[in-house]
Amino acid sequence: MLLFLLLKLLMSLKYTGSVMMENEFYDVELDDMSTSSCSMSSFPHIVSPEGKGQLLVHEGALYYMDRARKGRCDSMRRTIATVLLTILVLVLLTSALLLATRKLLVPQQHFGPPEKINVIDFRRAEEEYILDPMWDYTAPPTVREYNFAISNIIGKPDGVYRPLIAINKQFPGPLIECNEGDVVRILVDNQSVNATSLHFHGIYQNGTNWMDGTSGVTQCPIAPGRTFQYVFNITGQSGTYYYHGHQGVQASDGLFGPLIVHSRRERIEEAAKHSSDRVIMVQDHYHDSSDALLLQAMRPGHEGAPTPVGALINGRNTRDCSRFSKRLCDNSSISHATFDLDRNAAHRLRFINVGALAYFHVSLDAHSFTIVEADGTDLVPITESRLLIAPSQRYSLILQPDQISQRSFWLRARMMTHCWGDNPAEATEEDGEVKAIVRYKAPSEISRHAGKRIEQIPVSKAIPRNLMENCLDMTNLTPAHWTPFPNTASKTYYLESNIAIGDWRLERGYFNASSFRPNITSPTLHRVLTGLHHDTYKETFAANGVNDKFFNPANELVIQHPKTEVVDIIIHNSDEQSHPIHLHGHKFFILGSGHTLFPGYEALGLSSTTKSFLPGYEANFQNVMSRDVATLQNFGWLAIRVVFDNPGAWAFHCHISWHSEKGLGMVFLSKTDEMRGWEIPAANKALCAASMEDLERGMPPSDVLWEGDLETDGATE
Ligand SMILES: [Cu+2]
């Protein structure tokens, strides 16, 4: 009996066999979860290096174990195994009689056949992204409550299993829907292994800057095991927005979802009547977690952003598993995202680019459509057959069903791979394009088939491409409602943006000489209020412009204004990649953009001294487009005019996540006179009480990691 127990213990340490998932068997190595120091409860990071992570099973979900931990666990197991083997050999030598009862040594009944593992249903139903057709636009202002439990799961968005960050165990995140004037309240319970925060992209947060969700700027991140409630009012804006993680590149792991704000007058003022309204999120997709990719992207000698392996629409794609032989892949139960539309009505499609890198070119075979909204700004409708959408931008289209008899069409979202700078040639057609199906049906058929995944593969052909496409914004956009354009600006700030190799051959993002490093244990906003409240720092907060007394511009460029200020920001791009530039808490007016160098104020029709429009150019400034993300094109310029009238510390950064994590960001500090009366709410302060180790989980590695390291991927110079 003793021998049997010893042997069982030894064998339980590692089991190589097969697991069944969704009726398919896979060869995997399963570790015993009862080995305490190697169990999920002490699991620090989920990293899945190229097919070399070890799979673990915990509470019905599959997990990868990272290489370092696996090594430590393996080493511990080897030690235990050696001791046990020694005992076993001694016992064997002195217990020859037991050898006769060989069956005792092969207790197969305990190890096979493999038990079925229920991989949780991680995929959020497509129907959840259809807006409520019975929505009450005139409901009294109300509090919209949400509970988000954030956790790590394994899912297979395109067939390939990978670690994901889920909200309420599903991917992508749930829809937040509200009316203008409502209060949104989201209780975030961080059950994941990394610290996190949620940013509500494009929401003004007027008076609630500490709810902006920017780790290191407006808050300490929510450490693992902690909760935090985001509460904010939505005033003076409506349209299509979204929320996403703002710690590291967590959005790329699945931490995002749509946020739709209905205007009270949405149905009265809409440019084209439509019978349905839905969200379509496009994103570039990676098979590795952002932890692993960031580590790789930040190391010495590494240039450019990680190249996506494909793309998703509303979290779905279906890939050929034979192309990913090193990966655990199962595409048997996946279909393309499918949109069932009433043939006799018009439909609003709200596109959001939730990706980390790629600009998308979107088209629907045999169709043109009307663009009616960009980043929450209603537009004078324009008819187009293609849509260009940069990371974090949003566009609403109105689709009128075609008059031909075909029932289904491909909706194509193609990553503009040639804009990545480095090796786009490797990306194949299949890698670059993700498709969804648009099916026309009678209303009765739509309700009958809702939720069922019966695919009718379209035979439609793609609209021919333009030969020359660049990563630019669509420029023919005009706001539908007049917004007063400030005819003068008090200042102009010139920024040079660059992604450059610096010390220790580390590639960093720069605005002028500054590469932003968020201080996650002491966010900018918290330090500003400490400074504003103490006379000692009075002098250091006297600036009306760059504050280089209180902040170190080398890693935290802060431009501050004591009162409301209208300023122009002109950025030159020294880089071969376009940057979608985003300002938190504001929309800004687009004065112009172009290739090469900024041509000067006069070329835009503005006086270079007063910055007012020149005689004869008034018409150019009657209805200037405003939005919250605009493209600074490769080797080009972007000029914007901002009314900084929203008190707080607002991040201004490139929305290519890899670039912003490399430091392409800074902070605008607005209306500091008003901020002087602020106090950081206790719940926000409490977040900073977590240990530094916990707060830093999920952050990009510090440069210190590589100091003195002159090697690159094993090669030396
Ligand atoms: Cu960028």
XYZ file of C-alpha atoms and ligand atoms in Angstrom, residues 578-580 654 656 659 664, ligand 1:
8
model
C 1.610 57.470 -39.113
C 0.454 58.209 -35.561
C -3.210 58.523 -34.548
C -0.254 58.280 -29.948
C -0.816 52.941 -31.426
C 4.178 53.622 -29.516
C 5.085 58.809 -27.305
Cu 2.140 56.105 -33.050
